[in-house]
Short mmCIF file of C-alpha atoms in Angstrom, two decimals:
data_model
loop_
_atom_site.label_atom_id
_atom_site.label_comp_id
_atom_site.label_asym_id
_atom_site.label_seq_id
_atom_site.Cartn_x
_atom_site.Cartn_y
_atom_site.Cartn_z
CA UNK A 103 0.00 0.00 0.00
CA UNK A 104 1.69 3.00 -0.90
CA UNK A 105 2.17 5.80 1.92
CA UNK A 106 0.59 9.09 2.33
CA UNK A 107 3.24 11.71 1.45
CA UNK A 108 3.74 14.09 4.94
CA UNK A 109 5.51 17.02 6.24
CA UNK A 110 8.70 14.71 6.48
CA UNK A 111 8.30 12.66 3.70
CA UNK A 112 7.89 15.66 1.63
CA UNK A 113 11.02 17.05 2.82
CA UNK A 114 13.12 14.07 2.79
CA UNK A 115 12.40 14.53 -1.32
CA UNK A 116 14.11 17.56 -1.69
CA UNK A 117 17.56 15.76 -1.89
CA UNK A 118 16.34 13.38 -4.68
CA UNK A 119 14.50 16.23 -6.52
CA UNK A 120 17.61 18.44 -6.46
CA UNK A 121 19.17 15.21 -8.35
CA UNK A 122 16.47 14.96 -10.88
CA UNK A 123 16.26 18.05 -11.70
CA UNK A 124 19.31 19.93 -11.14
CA UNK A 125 17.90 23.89 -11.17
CA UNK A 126 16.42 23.38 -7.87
CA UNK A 127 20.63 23.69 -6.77
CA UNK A 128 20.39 27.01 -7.71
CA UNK A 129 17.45 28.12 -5.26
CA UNK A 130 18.29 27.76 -1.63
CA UNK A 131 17.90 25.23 1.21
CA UNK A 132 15.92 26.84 3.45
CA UNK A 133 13.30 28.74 0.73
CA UNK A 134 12.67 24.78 -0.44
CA UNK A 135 12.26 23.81 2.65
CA UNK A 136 9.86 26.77 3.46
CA UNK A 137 7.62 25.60 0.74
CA UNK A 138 6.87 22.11 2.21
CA UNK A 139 6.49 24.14 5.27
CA UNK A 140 3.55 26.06 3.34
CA UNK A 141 1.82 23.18 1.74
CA UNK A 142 1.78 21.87 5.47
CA UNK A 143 0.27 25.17 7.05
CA UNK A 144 -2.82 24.95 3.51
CA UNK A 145 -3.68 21.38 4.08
CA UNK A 146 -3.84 21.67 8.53
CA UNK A 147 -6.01 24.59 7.66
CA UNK A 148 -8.55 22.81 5.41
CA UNK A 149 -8.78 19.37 7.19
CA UNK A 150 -8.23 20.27 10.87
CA UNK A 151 -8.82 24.36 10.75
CA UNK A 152 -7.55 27.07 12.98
CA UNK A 153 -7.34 27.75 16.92
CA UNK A 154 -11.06 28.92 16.34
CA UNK A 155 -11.96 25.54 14.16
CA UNK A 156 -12.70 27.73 11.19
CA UNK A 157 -11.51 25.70 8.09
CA UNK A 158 -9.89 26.93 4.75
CA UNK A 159 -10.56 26.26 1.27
CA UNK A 160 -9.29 23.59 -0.50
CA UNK A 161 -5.60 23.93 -1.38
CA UNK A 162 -5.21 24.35 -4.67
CA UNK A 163 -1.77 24.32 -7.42
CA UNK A 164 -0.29 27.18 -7.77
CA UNK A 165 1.79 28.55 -10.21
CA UNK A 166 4.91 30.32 -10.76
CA UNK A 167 2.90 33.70 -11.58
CA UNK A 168 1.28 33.34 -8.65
CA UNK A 169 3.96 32.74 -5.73
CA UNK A 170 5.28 36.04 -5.24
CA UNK A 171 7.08 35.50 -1.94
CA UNK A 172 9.93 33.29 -0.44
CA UNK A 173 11.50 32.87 3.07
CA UNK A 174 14.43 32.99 4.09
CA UNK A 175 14.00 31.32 8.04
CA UNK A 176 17.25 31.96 9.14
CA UNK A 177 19.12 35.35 8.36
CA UNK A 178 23.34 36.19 9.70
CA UNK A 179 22.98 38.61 12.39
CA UNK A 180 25.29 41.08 10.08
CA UNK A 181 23.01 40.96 7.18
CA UNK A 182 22.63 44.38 6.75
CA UNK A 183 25.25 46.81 5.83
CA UNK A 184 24.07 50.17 5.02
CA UNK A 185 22.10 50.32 2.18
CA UNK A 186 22.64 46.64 1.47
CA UNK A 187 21.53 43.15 2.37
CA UNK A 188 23.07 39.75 1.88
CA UNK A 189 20.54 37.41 0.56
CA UNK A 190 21.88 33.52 -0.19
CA UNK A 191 22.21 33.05 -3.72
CA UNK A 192 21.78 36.50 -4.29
CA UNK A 193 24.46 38.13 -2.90
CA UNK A 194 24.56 41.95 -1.98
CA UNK A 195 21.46 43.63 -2.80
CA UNK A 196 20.83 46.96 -2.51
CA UNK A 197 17.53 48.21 -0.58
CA UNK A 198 15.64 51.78 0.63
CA UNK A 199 15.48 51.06 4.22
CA UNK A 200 12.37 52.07 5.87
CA UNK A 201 13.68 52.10 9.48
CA UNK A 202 16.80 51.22 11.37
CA UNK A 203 17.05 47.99 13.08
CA UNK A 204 17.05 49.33 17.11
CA UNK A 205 20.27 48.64 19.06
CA UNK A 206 20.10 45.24 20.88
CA UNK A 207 17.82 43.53 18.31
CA UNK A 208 18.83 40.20 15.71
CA UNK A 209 17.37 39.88 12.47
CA UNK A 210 15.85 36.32 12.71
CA UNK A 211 13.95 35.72 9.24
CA UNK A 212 13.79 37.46 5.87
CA UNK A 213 10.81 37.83 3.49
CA UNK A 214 10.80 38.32 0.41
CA UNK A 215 7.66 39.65 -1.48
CA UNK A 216 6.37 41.11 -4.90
CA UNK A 217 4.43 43.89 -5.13
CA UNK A 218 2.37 45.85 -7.83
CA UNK A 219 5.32 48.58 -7.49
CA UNK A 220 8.51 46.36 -7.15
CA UNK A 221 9.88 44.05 -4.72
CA UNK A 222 9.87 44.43 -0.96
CA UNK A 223 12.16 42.49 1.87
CA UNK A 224 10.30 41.94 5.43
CA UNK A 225 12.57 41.56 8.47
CA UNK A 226 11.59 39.63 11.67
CA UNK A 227 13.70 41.14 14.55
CA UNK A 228 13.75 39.88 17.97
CA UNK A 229 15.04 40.71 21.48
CA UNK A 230 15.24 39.69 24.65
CA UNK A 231 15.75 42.67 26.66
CA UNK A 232 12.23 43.72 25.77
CA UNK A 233 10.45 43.69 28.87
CA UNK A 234 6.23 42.34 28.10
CA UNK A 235 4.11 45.22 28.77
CA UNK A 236 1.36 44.76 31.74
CA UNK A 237 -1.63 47.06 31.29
CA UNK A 238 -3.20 47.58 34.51
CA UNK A 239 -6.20 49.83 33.43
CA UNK A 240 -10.12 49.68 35.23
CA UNK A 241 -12.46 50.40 32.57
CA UNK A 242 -14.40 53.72 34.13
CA UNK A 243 -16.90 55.60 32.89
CA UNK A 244 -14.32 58.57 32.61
CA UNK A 245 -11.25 57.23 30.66
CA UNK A 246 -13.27 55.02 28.30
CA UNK A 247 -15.26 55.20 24.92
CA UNK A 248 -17.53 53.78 22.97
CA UNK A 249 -17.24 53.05 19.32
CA UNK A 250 -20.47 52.34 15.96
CA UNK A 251 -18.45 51.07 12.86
CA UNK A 252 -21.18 52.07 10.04
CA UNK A 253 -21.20 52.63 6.21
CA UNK A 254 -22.82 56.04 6.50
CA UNK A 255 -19.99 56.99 8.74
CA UNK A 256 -17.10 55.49 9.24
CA UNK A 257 -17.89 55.81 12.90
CA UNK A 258 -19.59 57.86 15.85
CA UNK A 259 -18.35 57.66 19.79
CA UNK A 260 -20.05 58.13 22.45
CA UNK A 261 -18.94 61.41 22.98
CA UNK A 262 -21.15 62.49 19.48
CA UNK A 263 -18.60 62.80 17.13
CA UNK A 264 -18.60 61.56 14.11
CA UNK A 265 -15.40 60.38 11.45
CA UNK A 266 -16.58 60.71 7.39
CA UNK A 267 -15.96 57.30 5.62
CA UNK A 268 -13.51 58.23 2.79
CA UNK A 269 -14.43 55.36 0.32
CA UNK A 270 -11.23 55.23 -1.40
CA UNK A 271 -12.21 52.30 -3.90
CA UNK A 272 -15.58 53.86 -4.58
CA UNK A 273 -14.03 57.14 -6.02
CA UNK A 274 -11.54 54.87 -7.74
CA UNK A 275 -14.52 52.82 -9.35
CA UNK A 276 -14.72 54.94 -12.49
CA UNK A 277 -10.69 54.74 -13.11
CA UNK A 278 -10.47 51.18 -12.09
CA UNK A 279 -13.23 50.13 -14.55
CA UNK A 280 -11.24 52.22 -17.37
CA UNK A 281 -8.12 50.33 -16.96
CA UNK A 282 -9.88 46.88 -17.10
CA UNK A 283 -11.32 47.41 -19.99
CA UNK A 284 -7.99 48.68 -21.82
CA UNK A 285 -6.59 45.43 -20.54
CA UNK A 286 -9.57 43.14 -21.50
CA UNK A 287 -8.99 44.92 -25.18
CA UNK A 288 -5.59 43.92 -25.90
CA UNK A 289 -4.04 40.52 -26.93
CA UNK A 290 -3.89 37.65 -24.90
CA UNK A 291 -0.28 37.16 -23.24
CA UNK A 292 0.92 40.02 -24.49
CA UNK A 293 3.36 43.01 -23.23
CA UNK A 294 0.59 45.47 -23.57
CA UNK A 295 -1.87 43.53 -21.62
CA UNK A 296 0.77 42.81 -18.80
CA UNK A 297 1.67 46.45 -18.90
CA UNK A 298 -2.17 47.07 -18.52
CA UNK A 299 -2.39 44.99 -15.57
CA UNK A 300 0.36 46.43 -13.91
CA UNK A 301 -1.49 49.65 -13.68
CA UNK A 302 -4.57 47.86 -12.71
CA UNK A 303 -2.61 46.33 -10.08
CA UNK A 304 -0.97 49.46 -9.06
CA UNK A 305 -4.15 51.37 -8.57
CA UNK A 306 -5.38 48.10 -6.57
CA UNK A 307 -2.39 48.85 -3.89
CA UNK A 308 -2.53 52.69 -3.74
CA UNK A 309 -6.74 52.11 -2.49
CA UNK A 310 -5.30 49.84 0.03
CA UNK A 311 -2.58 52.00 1.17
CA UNK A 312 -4.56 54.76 1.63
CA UNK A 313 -7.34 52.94 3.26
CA UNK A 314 -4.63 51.64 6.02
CA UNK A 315 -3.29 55.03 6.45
CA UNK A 316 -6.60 56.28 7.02
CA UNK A 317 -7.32 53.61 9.80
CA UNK A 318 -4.08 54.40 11.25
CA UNK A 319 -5.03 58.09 11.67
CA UNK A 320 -8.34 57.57 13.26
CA UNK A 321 -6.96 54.72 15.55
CA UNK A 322 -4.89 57.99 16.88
CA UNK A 323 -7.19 60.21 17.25
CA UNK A 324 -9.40 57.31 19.30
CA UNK A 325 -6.36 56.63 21.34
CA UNK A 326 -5.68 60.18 22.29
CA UNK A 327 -9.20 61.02 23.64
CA UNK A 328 -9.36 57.45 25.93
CA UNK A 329 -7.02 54.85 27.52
CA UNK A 330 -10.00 52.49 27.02
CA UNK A 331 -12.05 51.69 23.64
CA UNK A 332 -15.13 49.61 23.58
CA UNK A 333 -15.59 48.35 20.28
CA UNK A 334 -17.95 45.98 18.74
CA UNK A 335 -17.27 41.70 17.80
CA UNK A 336 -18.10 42.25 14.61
CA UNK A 337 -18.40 38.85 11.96
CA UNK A 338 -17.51 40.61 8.89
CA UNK A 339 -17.14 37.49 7.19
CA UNK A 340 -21.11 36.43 7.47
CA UNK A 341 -22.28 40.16 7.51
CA UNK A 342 -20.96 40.12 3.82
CA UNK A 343 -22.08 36.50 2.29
CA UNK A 344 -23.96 36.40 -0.32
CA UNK A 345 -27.81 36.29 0.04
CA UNK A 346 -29.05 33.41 0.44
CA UNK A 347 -31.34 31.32 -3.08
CA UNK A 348 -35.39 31.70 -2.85
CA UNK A 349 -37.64 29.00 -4.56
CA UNK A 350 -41.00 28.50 -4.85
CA UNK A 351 -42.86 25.24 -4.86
CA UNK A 352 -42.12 24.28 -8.38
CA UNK A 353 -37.90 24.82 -7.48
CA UNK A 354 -38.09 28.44 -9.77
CA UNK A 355 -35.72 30.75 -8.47
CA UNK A 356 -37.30 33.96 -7.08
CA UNK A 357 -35.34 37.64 -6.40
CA UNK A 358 -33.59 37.95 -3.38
CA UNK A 359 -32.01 41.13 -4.09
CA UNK A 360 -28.54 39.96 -4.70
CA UNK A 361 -27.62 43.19 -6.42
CA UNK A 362 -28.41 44.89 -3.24
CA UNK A 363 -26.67 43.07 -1.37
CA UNK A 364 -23.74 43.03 -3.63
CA UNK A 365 -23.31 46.45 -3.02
CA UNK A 366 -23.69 46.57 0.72
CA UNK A 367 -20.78 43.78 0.70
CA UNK A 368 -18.49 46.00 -1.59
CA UNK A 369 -19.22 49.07 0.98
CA UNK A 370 -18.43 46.98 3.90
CA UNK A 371 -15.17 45.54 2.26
CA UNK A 372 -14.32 49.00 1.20
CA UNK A 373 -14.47 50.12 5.08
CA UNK A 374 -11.97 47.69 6.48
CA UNK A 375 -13.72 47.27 9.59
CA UNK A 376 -11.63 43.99 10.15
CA UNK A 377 -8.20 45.80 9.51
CA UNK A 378 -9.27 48.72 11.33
CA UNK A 379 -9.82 46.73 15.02
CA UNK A 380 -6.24 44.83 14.18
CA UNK A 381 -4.48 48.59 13.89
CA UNK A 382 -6.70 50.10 16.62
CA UNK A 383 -5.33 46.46 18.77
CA UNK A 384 -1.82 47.01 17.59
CA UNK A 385 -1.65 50.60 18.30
CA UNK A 386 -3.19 50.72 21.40
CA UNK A 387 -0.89 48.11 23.09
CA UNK A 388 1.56 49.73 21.78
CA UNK A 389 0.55 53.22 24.04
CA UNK A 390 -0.29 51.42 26.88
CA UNK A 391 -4.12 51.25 26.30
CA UNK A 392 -6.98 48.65 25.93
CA UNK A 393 -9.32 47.70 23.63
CA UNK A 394 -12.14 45.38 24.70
CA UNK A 395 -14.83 43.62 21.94
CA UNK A 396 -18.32 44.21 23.12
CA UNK A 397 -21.14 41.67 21.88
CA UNK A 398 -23.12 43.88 19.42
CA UNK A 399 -26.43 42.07 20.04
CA UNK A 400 -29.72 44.87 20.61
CA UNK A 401 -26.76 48.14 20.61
CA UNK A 402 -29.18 49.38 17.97
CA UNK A 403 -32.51 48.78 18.87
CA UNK A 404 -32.54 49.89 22.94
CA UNK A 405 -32.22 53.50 24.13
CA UNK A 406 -28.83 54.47 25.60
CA UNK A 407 -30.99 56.82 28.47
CA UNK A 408 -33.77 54.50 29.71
CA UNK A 409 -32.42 51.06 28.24
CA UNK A 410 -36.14 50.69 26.70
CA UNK A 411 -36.26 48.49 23.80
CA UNK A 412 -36.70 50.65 20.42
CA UNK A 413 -37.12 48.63 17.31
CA UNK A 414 -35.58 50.57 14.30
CA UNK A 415 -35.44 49.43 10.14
CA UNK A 416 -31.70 49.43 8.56
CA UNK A 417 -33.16 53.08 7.10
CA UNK A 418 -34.03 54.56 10.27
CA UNK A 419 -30.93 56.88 10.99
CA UNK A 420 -32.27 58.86 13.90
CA UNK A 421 -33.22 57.71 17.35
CA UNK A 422 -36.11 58.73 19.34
CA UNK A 423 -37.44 57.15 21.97
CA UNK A 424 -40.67 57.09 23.22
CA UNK A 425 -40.13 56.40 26.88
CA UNK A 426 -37.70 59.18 27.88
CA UNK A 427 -38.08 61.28 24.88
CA UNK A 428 -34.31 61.00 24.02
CA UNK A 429 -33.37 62.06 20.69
CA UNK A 430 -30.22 61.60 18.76
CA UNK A 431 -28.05 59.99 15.71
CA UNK A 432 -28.51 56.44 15.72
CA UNK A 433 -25.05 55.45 15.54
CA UNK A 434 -24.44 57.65 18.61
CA UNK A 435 -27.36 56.11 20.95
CA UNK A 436 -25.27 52.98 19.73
CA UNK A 437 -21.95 53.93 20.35
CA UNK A 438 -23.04 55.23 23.97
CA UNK A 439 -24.88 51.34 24.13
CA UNK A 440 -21.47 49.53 23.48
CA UNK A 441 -19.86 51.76 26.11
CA UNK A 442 -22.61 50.81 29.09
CA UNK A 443 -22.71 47.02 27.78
CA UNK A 444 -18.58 47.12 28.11
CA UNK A 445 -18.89 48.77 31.71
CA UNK A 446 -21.31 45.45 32.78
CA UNK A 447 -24.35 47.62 31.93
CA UNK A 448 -27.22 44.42 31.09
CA UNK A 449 -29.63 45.28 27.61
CA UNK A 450 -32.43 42.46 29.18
CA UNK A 451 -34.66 42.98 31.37
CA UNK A 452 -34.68 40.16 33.56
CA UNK A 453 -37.99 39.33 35.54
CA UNK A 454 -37.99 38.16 38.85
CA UNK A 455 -38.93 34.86 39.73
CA UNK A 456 -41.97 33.73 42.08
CA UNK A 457 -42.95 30.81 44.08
CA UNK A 458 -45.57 28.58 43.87
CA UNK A 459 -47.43 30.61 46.19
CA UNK A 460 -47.09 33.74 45.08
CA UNK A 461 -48.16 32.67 41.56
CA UNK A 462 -51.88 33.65 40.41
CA UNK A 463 -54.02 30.67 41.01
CA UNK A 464 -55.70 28.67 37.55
CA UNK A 465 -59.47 29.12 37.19
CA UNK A 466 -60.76 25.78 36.70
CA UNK A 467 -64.27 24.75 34.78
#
């Protein structure tokens, strides 16, 4: 019966592969062995999933246009040199450094990636003089804020203020569109369609750049008015699946306002809420803050005064109670909501429970 090929099977074939086909001498030992390491990482992901049991997709081949990064897992401590790195089998290459390695740190691992504008090298650096970083904060009602992600705005705190969404790939819809179809026109394989993509490409990575930039600005600004930010657990993965099929008894296929929704999921992956709580995570450990997920469940339909429920459509952008007579922007009642709910505030009313005997007595025929 012939064996399953595993991580260590896998690898044990590198020395007869660089045998049978003699090219694989020129790329080295460790990026090789980095790929077996990869193939391991797809398949653990689709068969046993993540810490949080979510699986992958199926791994699929890929090709040599699409693997646009190698590893290097261990890097020589004086790999830089000015200007200039030594990469195995490369030799020397010359570099625009972004930032100086601190005093005290090693270079441990070297990545090397392709990018829309040119090629990029990714240092891991590591040090044990860094001291871990305890923050000892209590949540109060003064040094904390609340947070509404939204499409209308970007977001609204609890102290009413709002931050515009920018919607960098919607104003880039019309250029973006004009490029495709330039590249769709010319010949298949061809240095004018490649060119063509490159500028597609290109215009794919400044939208991203400047939508990270933008969440690293307001992650500041959030930062400098609180030491604690409540924000909410948001699923953006199911919040932007498709709708799901309707049929009627005879199996025809009825609207269910795909288009719609295909929209609302292009808006919602044109925010970056997902990126946005990573930098806002990042950042604030960085200064010495916190930032706690809040379940989102009923922020949007109870009042943030009385704690009355008030039922409100997607459309209804303006809260007003009828209870206490509150009135305000929805996403603010909301953002004051995820506040109270991350200071232990309960949305349910809970009603209190009676004997037997205290119970109204059944009328019986």
């Amino acid at each position: 019966m012939r064996a399953h090929p595993d991580y260590y099977s896998q690898k044990r074939s590198l020395v007869q592969l660089k045998k049978d086909r003699p090219w694989y001498k020129d790329i080295y030992s460790q990026v090789l062995q980095n790929c077996v390491d990869r193939v391991k990482l797809a398949f653990d992901r689709f068969i046993k999933g993540d810490c949080n049991g979510n699986r992958s997709g199926k791994p699929r081949f890929k090709g040599k246009g699409r693997y646009r990064s190698f590893t290097y897992t261990q890097m020589d401590m004086d790999c830089l040199k000015g200007n200039r790195i030594t990469l195995p089998k490369f030799g020397d290459v010359k570099l625009i450094l972004h930032r100086l390695i601190p005093d005290g740190f090693d270079v441990k691992t070297a990545i090397i990636s392709k990018k829309a504008d040119g090629w990029y090298v990714t240092l891991t650096i590591q040090s044990h003089a860094v001291p871990d970083i305890a923050i000892d904060i209590i949540p109060t009602w003064e040094n904390s804020i609340g947070i509404d992600l939204g499409l209308e705005k970007f977001l609204a705190d609890s102290e009413k203020e709002f931050e515009p969404i920018p919607q960098h790939f919607r104003k880039s819809e019309e250029k973006l569109a004009l490029l495709q179809r330039k590249a769709a026109a010319r010949k298949k394989k061809s240095r004018a369609k490649n060119r063509q993509y490159r500028k597609v490409a290109r215009l794919h990575q400044k939208v991203a750049r400047q939508r990270k930039q933008f969440h690293f600005e307001t992650a500041k600004k959030l930062l400098n008015k609180a030491d604690v930010v409540f924000v909410e657990a948001l699923k953006v993965k199911n919040m932007s699946r498709r709708a799901k099929p309707k049929q009627d008894e005879t199996g025809k296929f009825l609207p269910n306002r795909q288009s719609a929704k295909s929209g609302l999921n292009k808006s919602i992956a044109d925010a970056g809420w997902s990126q946005f709580n990573e930098i806002l995570s990042f950042k604030a450990q960085r200064a010495g803050c916190l930032v706690i997920e809040v379940d989102p469940r009923g922020t949007s339909q109870h009042c943030s005064e009385c704690l009355n429920r008030v039922p409100k459509e997607l459309r209804d952008r303006w809260h007003s109670c009828p209870h206490c007579g509150l009135e305000l922007d929805r996403d603010t009642n909301s953002a004051i909501l995820i506040k109270k709910v991350g200071l232990g505030v309960s949305l349910t009313i809970k009603r209190s429970k009676r004997t037997s005997s205290e119970r109204s007595p059944r009328c019986t025929a």
